[in-house]
Coordinates of C-alpha atoms in Angstrom, one line a residue:
Chain A
M77 CA -2.1 43.0 -38.7
D78 CA -3.5 46.2 -39.1
Y79 CA -1.8 49.9 -37.6
Q80 CA -3.0 50.7 -34.2
F81 CA -1.3 53.5 -32.4
D82 CA -1.3 51.5 -29.0
T83 CA 0.2 48.4 -30.5
A84 CA 2.5 50.3 -32.8
I85 CA 4.1 52.9 -30.3
P86 CA 4.9 50.3 -27.5
V87 CA 7.0 48.7 -30.6
L88 CA 8.9 52.5 -31.4
E89 CA 9.3 53.0 -27.5
R90 CA 11.4 49.9 -27.0
T91 CA 13.8 50.3 -30.0
P92 CA 16.6 52.8 -28.2
G93 CA 16.7 50.4 -25.3
V94 CA 17.2 47.2 -27.3
M95 CA 19.7 48.8 -29.1
S96 CA 21.4 50.0 -25.8
A97 CA 21.4 46.4 -24.1
L98 CA 22.8 44.8 -27.7
L99 CA 25.4 47.3 -28.5
G100 CA 26.0 49.2 -25.3
G101 CA 30.0 48.5 -24.1
L102 CA 30.1 45.8 -26.8
P103 CA 33.9 45.1 -27.6
D104 CA 34.7 47.3 -30.6
V105 CA 35.3 44.1 -33.1
W106 CA 31.3 43.8 -33.2
L107 CA 31.0 47.6 -33.6
E108 CA 32.8 47.7 -36.6
A109 CA 31.8 44.5 -38.1
R110 CA 30.2 44.8 -41.9
E111 CA 29.0 42.5 -44.0
G112 CA 30.9 43.7 -47.3
D113 CA 32.6 46.9 -48.2
K114 CA 28.8 48.7 -48.9
K115 CA 27.2 47.3 -45.6
W116 CA 26.6 48.8 -42.9
T117 CA 28.5 49.1 -39.2
A118 CA 26.4 49.2 -36.2
R119 CA 27.6 52.9 -36.1
E120 CA 26.2 53.7 -39.3
V121 CA 23.0 52.0 -38.8
L122 CA 22.4 54.3 -35.9
S123 CA 23.0 57.4 -37.3
H124 CA 20.9 56.5 -39.9
L125 CA 18.1 55.9 -36.9
I126 CA 19.1 59.3 -35.6
H127 CA 18.8 61.0 -39.1
G128 CA 15.6 59.3 -39.6
E129 CA 14.0 60.7 -36.1
R130 CA 15.5 64.2 -37.8
T131 CA 14.4 64.3 -41.5
D132 CA 12.0 61.3 -42.1
W133 CA 9.2 59.6 -39.6
I134 CA 7.8 63.2 -37.6
P135 CA 8.6 65.7 -40.4
R136 CA 6.5 63.3 -42.8
V137 CA 3.7 63.3 -41.0
E138 CA 3.6 67.0 -40.7
H139 CA 4.2 67.1 -44.3
V140 CA 1.2 65.0 -44.9
L141 CA -1.2 67.3 -42.5
A142 CA 0.1 70.0 -44.4
H143 CA -0.3 69.6 -48.0
G144 CA -1.5 66.1 -47.9
D145 CA -0.8 64.3 -51.4
R146 CA 0.0 68.0 -53.7
V147 CA 3.6 67.6 -52.7
A148 CA 6.0 65.2 -52.4
F149 CA 8.0 64.3 -49.5
P150 CA 11.5 65.7 -49.7
P151 CA 13.6 62.6 -50.7
F152 CA 15.2 60.5 -47.6
D153 CA 19.2 61.0 -48.5
Q154 CA 20.4 57.3 -47.4
E155 CA 23.8 58.1 -48.2
A156 CA 24.0 61.4 -45.9
S157 CA 22.0 59.3 -42.8
I158 CA 24.8 57.0 -42.1
H159 CA 27.2 60.0 -41.6
A160 CA 24.3 61.8 -39.1
G161 CA 26.2 60.7 -36.1
G162 CA 29.3 62.0 -37.3
E163 CA 32.4 61.5 -34.9
Q164 CA 30.5 60.7 -31.5
S165 CA 31.2 57.5 -29.8
I166 CA 28.4 54.7 -29.5
P167 CA 27.2 55.6 -26.1
A168 CA 26.7 59.0 -27.1
L169 CA 24.5 57.8 -30.4
L170 CA 22.8 55.5 -28.5
D171 CA 21.8 58.3 -26.0
T172 CA 21.4 60.9 -29.3
F173 CA 18.7 58.5 -30.5
A174 CA 17.3 57.6 -27.6
K175 CA 16.6 61.1 -27.2
S176 CA 15.3 62.1 -30.5
R177 CA 13.0 59.0 -30.3
Q178 CA 11.4 60.4 -27.4
Q179 CA 10.9 63.4 -28.8
S180 CA 9.2 61.9 -32.0
L181 CA 7.1 60.3 -29.4
A182 CA 6.1 63.3 -27.9
R183 CA 5.1 65.0 -31.2
L184 CA 3.4 62.0 -32.6
R185 CA 1.4 62.0 -28.9
E186 CA 0.9 65.9 -29.4
L187 CA -0.9 65.6 -33.1
K188 CA -3.3 63.6 -31.2
L189 CA -3.9 61.2 -34.5
G190 CA -6.4 58.7 -34.3
Q191 CA -7.6 56.0 -36.5
A192 CA -9.5 57.8 -39.1
D193 CA -6.0 59.9 -39.5
L194 CA -4.3 56.7 -41.2
A195 CA -6.1 57.0 -44.3
R196 CA -4.8 60.5 -45.1
T197 CA -2.4 61.0 -47.8
G198 CA 0.9 61.9 -48.8
R199 CA 2.8 61.3 -52.3
H200 CA 6.3 59.7 -51.9
P201 CA 8.9 61.1 -54.4
E202 CA 9.5 57.5 -55.9
F203 CA 6.1 55.6 -54.4
G204 CA 3.5 58.4 -55.8
V205 CA 0.3 58.5 -53.2
V206 CA 0.8 56.5 -49.8
T207 CA -1.2 56.7 -46.4
L208 CA 0.0 58.0 -43.5
G209 CA -0.8 54.6 -42.0
Q210 CA 1.6 52.8 -44.6
H211 CA 3.9 55.3 -43.7
L212 CA 3.7 54.9 -39.6
S213 CA 3.8 51.3 -39.9
T214 CA 6.7 51.7 -41.7
W215 CA 8.3 53.4 -39.1
V216 CA 7.7 50.1 -37.0
A217 CA 8.8 47.7 -39.3
H218 CA 11.8 49.7 -40.4
D219 CA 13.1 49.5 -36.7
L220 CA 12.8 46.1 -36.5
G221 CA 14.4 45.7 -39.6
H222 CA 17.5 47.5 -38.6
I223 CA 17.7 45.5 -35.2
S224 CA 18.0 42.4 -37.4
Q225 CA 20.5 43.5 -39.7
V226 CA 22.7 44.7 -36.7
V227 CA 22.4 41.2 -35.0
R228 CA 23.0 39.6 -38.2
V229 CA 26.3 41.3 -39.5
M230 CA 27.2 40.0 -36.0
S231 CA 26.1 36.9 -36.2
R232 CA 28.2 36.5 -39.7
Q233 CA 31.6 37.1 -38.3
Y234 CA 31.0 33.7 -37.3
K235 CA 30.2 32.1 -40.3
E236 CA 33.2 30.1 -40.2
A237 CA 33.8 29.7 -36.2
V238 CA 30.3 27.7 -36.1
G239 CA 31.6 25.2 -38.0
P240 CA 29.5 22.2 -39.5
W241 CA 26.6 24.1 -37.1
V242 CA 26.4 26.5 -40.3
A243 CA 23.8 24.1 -41.7
Y244 CA 21.3 25.2 -38.7
L245 CA 21.8 28.7 -38.5
S246 CA 19.8 30.1 -41.4
L247 CA 21.1 33.7 -40.4
L248 CA 24.6 33.1 -41.2
R249 CA 23.5 31.8 -44.7
S250 CA 20.9 33.4 -46.3
E251 CA 21.5 37.1 -48.2
Chain B
M205 CA 36.5 36.2 -37.1
D206 CA 37.8 33.6 -34.9
Y207 CA 36.3 32.6 -31.2
Q208 CA 37.8 34.6 -28.6
F209 CA 36.1 34.2 -25.1
D210 CA 36.9 37.7 -24.4
T211 CA 34.7 39.3 -27.6
A212 CA 32.2 36.2 -27.0
I213 CA 31.2 36.4 -23.6
P214 CA 30.1 39.8 -23.9
V215 CA 27.6 39.2 -26.7
L216 CA 26.3 36.4 -24.2
E217 CA 26.0 38.5 -21.2
R218 CA 23.8 40.9 -23.4
T219 CA 20.6 38.6 -24.9
P220 CA 18.7 38.5 -21.7
G221 CA 18.6 42.4 -21.6
V222 CA 18.1 42.4 -25.6
M223 CA 15.1 39.9 -25.0
S224 CA 13.9 41.9 -22.1
A225 CA 14.5 45.4 -23.6
L226 CA 12.1 43.9 -26.7
L227 CA 9.6 42.0 -25.1
G228 CA 9.1 43.0 -21.5
G229 CA 5.2 44.6 -21.4
L230 CA 4.9 44.4 -25.1
P231 CA 1.3 44.0 -26.2
D232 CA -0.1 40.5 -26.5
V233 CA -0.3 40.8 -30.0
W234 CA 3.4 40.9 -31.0
L235 CA 3.9 38.3 -28.3
E236 CA 1.8 35.6 -29.7
A237 CA 2.7 36.6 -33.6
R238 CA 4.0 33.6 -35.5
E239 CA 5.2 33.3 -38.8
G240 CA 3.1 30.5 -40.0
D241 CA 1.4 27.1 -38.3
K242 CA 5.2 25.7 -37.6
K243 CA 6.9 28.8 -36.8
W244 CA 7.7 29.9 -33.1
T245 CA 5.8 32.6 -31.4
A246 CA 8.3 34.9 -29.0
R247 CA 7.2 32.9 -25.7
E248 CA 8.4 29.6 -27.8
V249 CA 11.5 31.2 -28.8
L250 CA 11.9 32.3 -24.5
S251 CA 11.4 28.7 -23.8
H252 CA 13.9 27.1 -26.4
L253 CA 16.5 29.4 -24.8
I254 CA 16.0 28.4 -21.5
H255 CA 15.9 24.8 -22.4
G256 CA 19.2 25.2 -24.4
E257 CA 21.1 26.9 -21.1
R258 CA 20.0 23.7 -19.3
T259 CA 20.5 21.0 -21.8
D260 CA 22.8 22.5 -24.4
W261 CA 25.8 25.0 -24.0
I262 CA 27.0 24.0 -20.5
P263 CA 26.0 20.6 -20.6
R264 CA 27.7 19.7 -23.8
V265 CA 31.3 21.9 -23.2
E266 CA 31.2 19.6 -19.8
H267 CA 30.5 16.4 -22.3
V268 CA 33.1 17.4 -24.1
L269 CA 35.4 17.7 -20.9
A270 CA 34.6 14.4 -19.8
H271 CA 33.9 12.6 -22.6
G272 CA 36.2 14.4 -25.4
D273 CA 34.8 12.8 -28.8
R274 CA 34.6 9.1 -27.5
V275 CA 30.9 9.5 -26.5
A276 CA 28.0 11.8 -28.9
F277 CA 26.4 14.5 -27.2
P278 CA 22.5 13.8 -26.2
P279 CA 20.5 15.0 -29.0
F280 CA 18.8 18.2 -28.2
D281 CA 15.3 17.8 -28.1
Q282 CA 14.0 21.1 -30.7
E283 CA 10.2 20.1 -29.8
A284 CA 10.9 19.8 -25.9
S285 CA 12.3 23.1 -26.3
I286 CA 9.8 25.2 -26.9
H287 CA 7.7 23.9 -24.3
A288 CA 10.1 24.1 -21.2
G289 CA 9.0 27.5 -19.9
G290 CA 5.8 25.7 -19.0
E291 CA 2.6 28.2 -18.7
Q292 CA 5.2 31.1 -17.2
S293 CA 4.3 34.2 -18.1
I294 CA 6.3 36.5 -20.5
P295 CA 7.8 38.4 -17.7
A296 CA 8.8 35.0 -15.5
L297 CA 10.6 33.6 -19.0
L298 CA 12.4 36.8 -19.4
D299 CA 13.7 36.4 -15.6
T300 CA 14.1 32.8 -15.9
F301 CA 16.7 33.2 -19.1
A302 CA 18.6 36.0 -17.2
K303 CA 18.8 33.6 -14.4
S304 CA 20.2 30.6 -16.3
R305 CA 22.3 32.4 -18.6
Q306 CA 24.0 34.1 -15.6
Q307 CA 24.7 30.4 -14.2
S308 CA 25.8 29.1 -17.4
L309 CA 28.4 32.2 -17.6
A310 CA 29.4 31.9 -14.0
R311 CA 29.8 27.8 -15.2
L312 CA 31.5 28.9 -17.8
R313 CA 34.0 31.2 -15.7
E314 CA 34.7 28.2 -13.0
L315 CA 36.0 26.1 -15.8
K316 CA 38.7 28.2 -16.7
L317 CA 39.1 27.5 -20.5
G318 CA 41.8 29.2 -22.6
Q319 CA 42.3 29.6 -26.1
A320 CA 44.3 25.8 -26.6
D321 CA 41.1 24.4 -25.2
L322 CA 39.0 25.3 -28.5
A323 CA 40.6 23.2 -30.2
R324 CA 39.2 19.9 -28.0
T325 CA 36.8 17.8 -29.7
G326 CA 33.2 16.4 -29.3
R327 CA 30.8 13.9 -30.8
H328 CA 27.8 15.5 -32.3
P329 CA 25.4 12.7 -32.8
E330 CA 24.6 14.4 -36.5
F331 CA 27.8 15.9 -37.3
G332 CA 30.4 13.8 -36.3
V333 CA 34.0 15.5 -34.3
V334 CA 33.3 19.1 -33.7
T335 CA 35.2 21.4 -31.5
L336 CA 34.8 23.4 -28.4
G337 CA 35.5 26.5 -30.3
Q338 CA 32.8 25.4 -33.2
H339 CA 30.5 24.8 -30.1
L340 CA 31.2 28.0 -28.2
S341 CA 30.7 30.3 -31.4
T342 CA 27.4 28.3 -31.9
W343 CA 26.3 29.5 -28.7
V344 CA 26.7 33.3 -29.9
A345 CA 25.4 33.1 -33.2
H346 CA 22.5 31.0 -31.7
D347 CA 21.8 33.9 -30.0
L348 CA 21.8 36.4 -32.5
G349 CA 19.6 34.3 -34.4
H350 CA 16.8 34.1 -32.1
I351 CA 17.2 38.0 -31.7
S352 CA 16.6 38.1 -35.1
Q353 CA 13.7 35.6 -35.6
V354 CA 11.7 37.3 -32.9
V355 CA 11.9 41.1 -34.9
R356 CA 11.4 39.1 -38.4
V357 CA 8.1 37.7 -36.8
M358 CA 6.9 41.0 -35.3
S359 CA 7.7 43.0 -38.7
R360 CA 6.2 40.4 -41.0
Q361 CA 2.9 41.0 -39.0
Y362 CA 2.8 44.7 -41.2
K363 CA 4.0 43.0 -44.7
E364 CA 0.5 44.4 -45.8
A365 CA 0.5 47.4 -43.8
V366 CA 3.6 48.7 -44.8
G367 CA 2.2 49.3 -48.8
P368 CA 4.6 49.9 -50.9
W369 CA 7.7 50.6 -48.5
V370 CA 7.5 46.4 -48.6
A371 CA 10.1 47.4 -51.7
Y372 CA 12.6 49.0 -49.1
L373 CA 12.2 46.4 -46.3
S374 CA 13.7 43.1 -47.2
L375 CA 12.9 41.9 -43.8
L376 CA 9.3 41.7 -44.6
R377 CA 10.0 39.6 -48.1
S378 CA 13.2 37.4 -47.6
E379 CA 12.1 33.8 -46.3

């Protein structure tokens, strides 16, 4: 599927509501779950998403518009991102994410980009020349990846509890 | 994690809201997406979830209470399940699923099961003897698996559109 503003934006608009529906008021045992020592909790995923709104998605759009592919994007700091939410509660993180996303989408609309702008190029610190369309598509896929991550981490807490049904639950098995 | 009613039920309560937040009003291009010929659309996933409320989750709890492991559960018909929603629109399917889930959880509470009941045994047509706790844990993990499935199918529509970022988006790559 090609990137289209009118099909991509509805996904971006929905992510905060999906996270709220999934995580709001959920018992701590789910919110604090990890897959492994280095893997993220739901809180860390929300922090990472908030950090992305502040430093990645719209800032890189504006970077492309300002510099084209002459200046590389500042690198995204994964490690800092998971601490961006500080000590906020889950409801506060959900609220901050929802507001940050609203602001990002308001700014995206303000920029009045069209399909022709998707071919504009920027410079990724690792990948080299990338297009604005690739960056905007990644925003959508990245949201969906983190929704999937949160539910995967939750589901794997029951890997033993489901007994033989693990044979039918591919999410509990695959890495 | 062991199955506990007071941590499991909040997940089950949230799934219809998560599906509504994700799919309600979403452009058709996402709702009709598949990963391959035999894979399910979002509509088919919702039908399958509705079929599960009607024929699997509470019916098998009641089967265990009535028959123990003396009589095997009737098999679950996967193929029928994806057509259970008929020609209903996505908003209608979301509404039907939400109401069916509410009824299931009302019935579960009515049964006043306790932790000791989790060791009760039933007979699965394929696996043989299973416990009520394994069945109830599977209900939770199954919900999470289908949320993950819907977002995975959506995200993979952008497998080419994201360009080099596919390297960072494991959901778009893994099978």
